[in-house]
Short mmCIF file of C-alpha atoms in Angstrom, two decimals:
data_model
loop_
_atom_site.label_atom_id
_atom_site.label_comp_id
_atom_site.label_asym_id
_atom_site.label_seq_id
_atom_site.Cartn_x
_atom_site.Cartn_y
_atom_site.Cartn_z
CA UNK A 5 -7.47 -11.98 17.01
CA UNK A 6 -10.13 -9.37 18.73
CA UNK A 7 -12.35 -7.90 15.82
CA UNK A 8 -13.63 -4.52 17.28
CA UNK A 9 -17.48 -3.65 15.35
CA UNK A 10 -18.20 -0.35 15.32
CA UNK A 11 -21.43 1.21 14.53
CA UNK A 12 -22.61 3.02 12.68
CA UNK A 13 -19.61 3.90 10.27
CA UNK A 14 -21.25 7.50 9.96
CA UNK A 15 -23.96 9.35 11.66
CA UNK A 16 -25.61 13.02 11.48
CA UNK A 17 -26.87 14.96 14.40
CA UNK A 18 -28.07 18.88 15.18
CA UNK A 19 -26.30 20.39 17.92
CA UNK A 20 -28.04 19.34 21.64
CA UNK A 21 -28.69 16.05 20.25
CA UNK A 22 -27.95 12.74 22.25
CA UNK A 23 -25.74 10.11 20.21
CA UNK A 24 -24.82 7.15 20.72
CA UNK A 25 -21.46 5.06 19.19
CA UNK A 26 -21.74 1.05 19.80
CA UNK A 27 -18.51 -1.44 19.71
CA UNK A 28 -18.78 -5.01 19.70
CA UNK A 29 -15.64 -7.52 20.34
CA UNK A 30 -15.82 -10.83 18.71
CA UNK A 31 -14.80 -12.27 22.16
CA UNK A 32 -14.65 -10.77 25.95
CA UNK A 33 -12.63 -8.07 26.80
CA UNK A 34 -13.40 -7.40 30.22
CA UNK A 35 -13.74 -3.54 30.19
CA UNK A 36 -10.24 -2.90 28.69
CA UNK A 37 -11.52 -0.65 26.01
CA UNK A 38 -11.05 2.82 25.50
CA UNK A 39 -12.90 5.52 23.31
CA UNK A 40 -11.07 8.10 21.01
CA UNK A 41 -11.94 11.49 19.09
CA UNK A 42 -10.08 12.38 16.21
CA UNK A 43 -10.40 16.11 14.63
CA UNK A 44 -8.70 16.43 11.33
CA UNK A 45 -5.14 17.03 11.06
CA UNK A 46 -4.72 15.51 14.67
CA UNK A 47 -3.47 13.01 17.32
CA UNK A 48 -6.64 11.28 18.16
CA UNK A 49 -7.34 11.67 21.73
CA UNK A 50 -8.53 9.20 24.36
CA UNK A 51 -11.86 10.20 26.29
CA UNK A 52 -12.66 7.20 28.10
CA UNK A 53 -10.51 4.50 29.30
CA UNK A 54 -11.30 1.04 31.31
CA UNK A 55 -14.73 1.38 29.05
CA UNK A 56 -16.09 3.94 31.65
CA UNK A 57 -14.02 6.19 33.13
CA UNK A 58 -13.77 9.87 31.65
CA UNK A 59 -9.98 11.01 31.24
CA UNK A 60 -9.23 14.33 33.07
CA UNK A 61 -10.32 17.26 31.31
CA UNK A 62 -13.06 15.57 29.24
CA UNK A 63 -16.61 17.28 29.70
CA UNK A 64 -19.13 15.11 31.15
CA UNK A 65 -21.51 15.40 28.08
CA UNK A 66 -19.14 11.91 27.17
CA UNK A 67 -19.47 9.30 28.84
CA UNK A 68 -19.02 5.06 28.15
CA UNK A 69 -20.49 1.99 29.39
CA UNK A 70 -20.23 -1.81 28.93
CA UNK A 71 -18.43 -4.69 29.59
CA UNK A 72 -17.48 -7.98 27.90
CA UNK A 73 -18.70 -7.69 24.27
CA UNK A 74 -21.02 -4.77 24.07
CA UNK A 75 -19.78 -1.35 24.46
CA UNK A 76 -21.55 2.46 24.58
CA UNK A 77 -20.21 6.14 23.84
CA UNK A 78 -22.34 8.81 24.75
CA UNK A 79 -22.62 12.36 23.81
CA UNK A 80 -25.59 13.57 25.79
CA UNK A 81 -25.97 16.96 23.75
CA UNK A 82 -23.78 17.47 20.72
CA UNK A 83 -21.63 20.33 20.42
CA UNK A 84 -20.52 22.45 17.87
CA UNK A 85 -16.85 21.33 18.90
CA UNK A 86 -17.81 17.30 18.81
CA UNK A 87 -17.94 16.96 15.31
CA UNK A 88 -15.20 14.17 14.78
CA UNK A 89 -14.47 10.89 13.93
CA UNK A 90 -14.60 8.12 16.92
CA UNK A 91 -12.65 5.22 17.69
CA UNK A 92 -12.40 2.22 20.25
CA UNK A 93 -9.21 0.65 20.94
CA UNK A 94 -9.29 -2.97 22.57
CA UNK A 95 -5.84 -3.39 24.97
CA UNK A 96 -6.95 -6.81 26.25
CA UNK A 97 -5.07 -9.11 24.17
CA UNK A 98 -2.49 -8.28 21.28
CA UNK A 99 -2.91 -7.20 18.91
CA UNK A 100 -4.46 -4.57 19.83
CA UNK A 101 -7.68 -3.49 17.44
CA UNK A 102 -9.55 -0.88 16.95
CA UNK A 103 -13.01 -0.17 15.37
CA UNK A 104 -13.63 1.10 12.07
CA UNK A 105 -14.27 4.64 13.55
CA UNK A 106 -17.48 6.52 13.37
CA UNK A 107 -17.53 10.33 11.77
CA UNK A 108 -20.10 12.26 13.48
CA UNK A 109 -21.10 15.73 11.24
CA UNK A 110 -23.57 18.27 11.21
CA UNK A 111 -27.28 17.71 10.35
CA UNK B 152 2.90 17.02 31.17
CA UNK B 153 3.73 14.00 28.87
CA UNK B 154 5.23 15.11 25.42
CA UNK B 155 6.05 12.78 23.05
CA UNK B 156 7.73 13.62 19.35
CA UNK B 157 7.96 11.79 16.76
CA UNK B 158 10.70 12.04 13.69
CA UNK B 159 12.63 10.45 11.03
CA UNK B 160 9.26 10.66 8.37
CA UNK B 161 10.07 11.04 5.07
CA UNK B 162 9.92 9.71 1.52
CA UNK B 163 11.22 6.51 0.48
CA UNK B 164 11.41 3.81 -2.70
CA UNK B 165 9.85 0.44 -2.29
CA UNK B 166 12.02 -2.00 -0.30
CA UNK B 167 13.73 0.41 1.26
CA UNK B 168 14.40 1.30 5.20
CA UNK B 169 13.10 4.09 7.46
CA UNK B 170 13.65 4.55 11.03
CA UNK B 171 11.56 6.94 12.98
CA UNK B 172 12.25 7.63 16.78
CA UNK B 173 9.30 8.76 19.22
CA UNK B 174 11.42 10.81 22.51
CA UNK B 175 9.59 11.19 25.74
CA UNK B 176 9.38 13.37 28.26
CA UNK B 177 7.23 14.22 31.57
CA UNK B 178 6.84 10.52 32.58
CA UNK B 179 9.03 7.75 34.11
CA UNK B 180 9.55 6.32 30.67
CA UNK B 181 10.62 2.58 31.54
CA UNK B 182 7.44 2.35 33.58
CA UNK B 183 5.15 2.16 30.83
CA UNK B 184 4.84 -0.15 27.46
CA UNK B 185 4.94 1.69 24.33
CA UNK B 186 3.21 1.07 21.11
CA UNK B 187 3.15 2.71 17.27
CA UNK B 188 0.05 3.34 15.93
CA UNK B 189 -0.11 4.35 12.03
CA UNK B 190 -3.35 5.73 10.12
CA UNK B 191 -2.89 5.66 6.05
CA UNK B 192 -4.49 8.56 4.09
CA UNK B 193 -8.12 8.75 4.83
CA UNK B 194 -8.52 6.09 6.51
CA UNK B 195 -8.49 4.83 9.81
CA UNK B 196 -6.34 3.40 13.03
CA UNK B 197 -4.07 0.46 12.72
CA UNK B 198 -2.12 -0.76 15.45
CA UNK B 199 1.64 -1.49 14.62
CA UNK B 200 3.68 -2.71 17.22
CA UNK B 201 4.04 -2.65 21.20
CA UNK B 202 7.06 -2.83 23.82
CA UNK B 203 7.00 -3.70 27.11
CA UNK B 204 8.79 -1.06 30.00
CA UNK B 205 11.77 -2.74 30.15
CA UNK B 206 12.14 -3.79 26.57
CA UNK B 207 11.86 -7.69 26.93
CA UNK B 208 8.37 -8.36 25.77
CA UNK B 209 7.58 -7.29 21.83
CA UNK B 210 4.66 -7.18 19.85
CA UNK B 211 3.78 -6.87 16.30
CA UNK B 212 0.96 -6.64 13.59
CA UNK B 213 0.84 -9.49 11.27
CA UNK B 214 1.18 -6.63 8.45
CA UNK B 215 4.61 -5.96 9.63
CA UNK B 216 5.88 -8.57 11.37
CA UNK B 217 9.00 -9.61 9.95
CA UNK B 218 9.88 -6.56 8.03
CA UNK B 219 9.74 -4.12 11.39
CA UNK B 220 11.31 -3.98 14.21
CA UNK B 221 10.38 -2.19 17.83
CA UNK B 222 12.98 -0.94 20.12
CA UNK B 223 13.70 1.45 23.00
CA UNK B 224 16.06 2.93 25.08
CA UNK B 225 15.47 3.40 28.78
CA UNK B 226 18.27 5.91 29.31
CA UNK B 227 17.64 8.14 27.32
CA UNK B 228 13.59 8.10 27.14
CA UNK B 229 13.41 6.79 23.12
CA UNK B 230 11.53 4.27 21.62
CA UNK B 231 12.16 3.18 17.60
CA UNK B 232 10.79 1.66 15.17
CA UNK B 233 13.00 0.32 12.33
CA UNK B 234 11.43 -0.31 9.29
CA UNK B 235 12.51 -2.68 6.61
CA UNK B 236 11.00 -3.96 3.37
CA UNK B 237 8.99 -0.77 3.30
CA UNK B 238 5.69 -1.32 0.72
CA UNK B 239 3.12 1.06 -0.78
CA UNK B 240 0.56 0.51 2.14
CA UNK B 241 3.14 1.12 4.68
CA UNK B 242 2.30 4.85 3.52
CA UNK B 243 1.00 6.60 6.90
CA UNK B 244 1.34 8.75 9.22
CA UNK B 245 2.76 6.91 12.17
CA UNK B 246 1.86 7.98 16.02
CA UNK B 247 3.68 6.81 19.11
CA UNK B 248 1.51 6.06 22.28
CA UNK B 249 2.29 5.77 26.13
CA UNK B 250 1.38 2.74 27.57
CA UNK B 251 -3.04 1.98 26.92
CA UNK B 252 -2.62 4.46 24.66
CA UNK B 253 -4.53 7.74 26.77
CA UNK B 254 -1.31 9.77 25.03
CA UNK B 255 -0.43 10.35 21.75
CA UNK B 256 2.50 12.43 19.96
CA UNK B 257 1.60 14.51 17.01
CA UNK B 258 2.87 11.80 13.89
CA UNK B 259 5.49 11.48 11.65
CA UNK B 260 4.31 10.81 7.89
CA UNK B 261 6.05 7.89 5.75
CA UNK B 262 5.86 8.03 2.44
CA UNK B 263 7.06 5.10 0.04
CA UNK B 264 6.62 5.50 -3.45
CA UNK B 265 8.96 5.54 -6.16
#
């Protein structure tokens, strides 16, 4: 099985600060890794598929990079509205795994 | 615009059997695998189980395997999940997902306690 290793598990940021979520497979996945946000009381909802591409409708402050082993999520300046918990989902092999999740709050 | 709804949630005692039902809409259902997803209280995103469009190809978590079962049905746009031998940490709410998973419905919530 793929382990997914996300980091960090939590994080605080101000509003208009750049974060940064990191995902690490235990083996190569190509780029078939997608990134999720999760508000509470919700359907988490994929931002980026294929590892970089944004899904329609997702603001360009996100954005994803990486390939193989080492994967990126990007906020490049933090909204008020961004404040969530963040997942990647490996669909290269089954099962399918995801990371632990990250939860992003306010500084 | 893809909907999908989940039902058949509820409570139930140890060992016994739930089946929830995910319908579809806005998308040429048999085109696309299918998967449950589940997320326990507080915690976070477990994959469950997987079809393939036409049905042929299943997939399962090692957690369930055995004791769950994925199905769908093409003509009318349904995919189910029956669920036997139902434990304590089966307790979730369960999401169905379209194919890589870029839509989700809103989640049915299983409950099994005594």
């Amino acid at each position: 099985d793929i382990q997914m290793t996300q980091s960090p598990s939590s994080l605080s940021a101000s509003v208009g600060d750049r974060v940064t979520i990191t995902c690490r497979a235990s083996q190569g996945i190509r780029n078939d890794l997608g990134w999720y946000q999760q508000k509470p009381g919700k359907a988490p909802k994929r931002l980026i598929y294929a590892a970089s591409s944004l899904q329609s409708g997702v603001p360009s402050r996100f954005s994803g990079s990486g390939s193989g082993t080492e994967f990126t999520l990007t906020i490049s300046s933090l909204q008020p509205e961004d404040f969530a918990i963040y997942y990647c989902l490996q669909h290269n092999s089954y099962p399918r795994t995801f990371g632990q999740g990250t939860k992003v709050e306010i500084k | 615009e893809v909907q999908l709804l989940e039902s058949g949630g509820g409570l139930v005692q140890p060992g016994g059997s739930l089946s929830l039902s995910c319908a579809a809409s806005g998308f040429t259902f048999s085109s696309f695998a299918m998967n449950w997803v589940r997320q326990a209280p507080g915690k976070g995103l477990e994959w469950v189980s997987s079809i393939s469009g036409g049905g042929g190809s299943t997939y399962y978590a090692d957690s369930v395997k055995g004791r769950f079962t994925i199905s769908r049905d093409n003509s009318k746009n349904t995919l189910s999940l029956q669920m036997n031998s139902l434990r304590a940490e089966d307790t979730a709410i369960y999401y169905c997902a379209k194919g890589g998973a870029g839509e989700w419905g809103q989640g049915t919530l299983v409950i099994v306690s005594s």
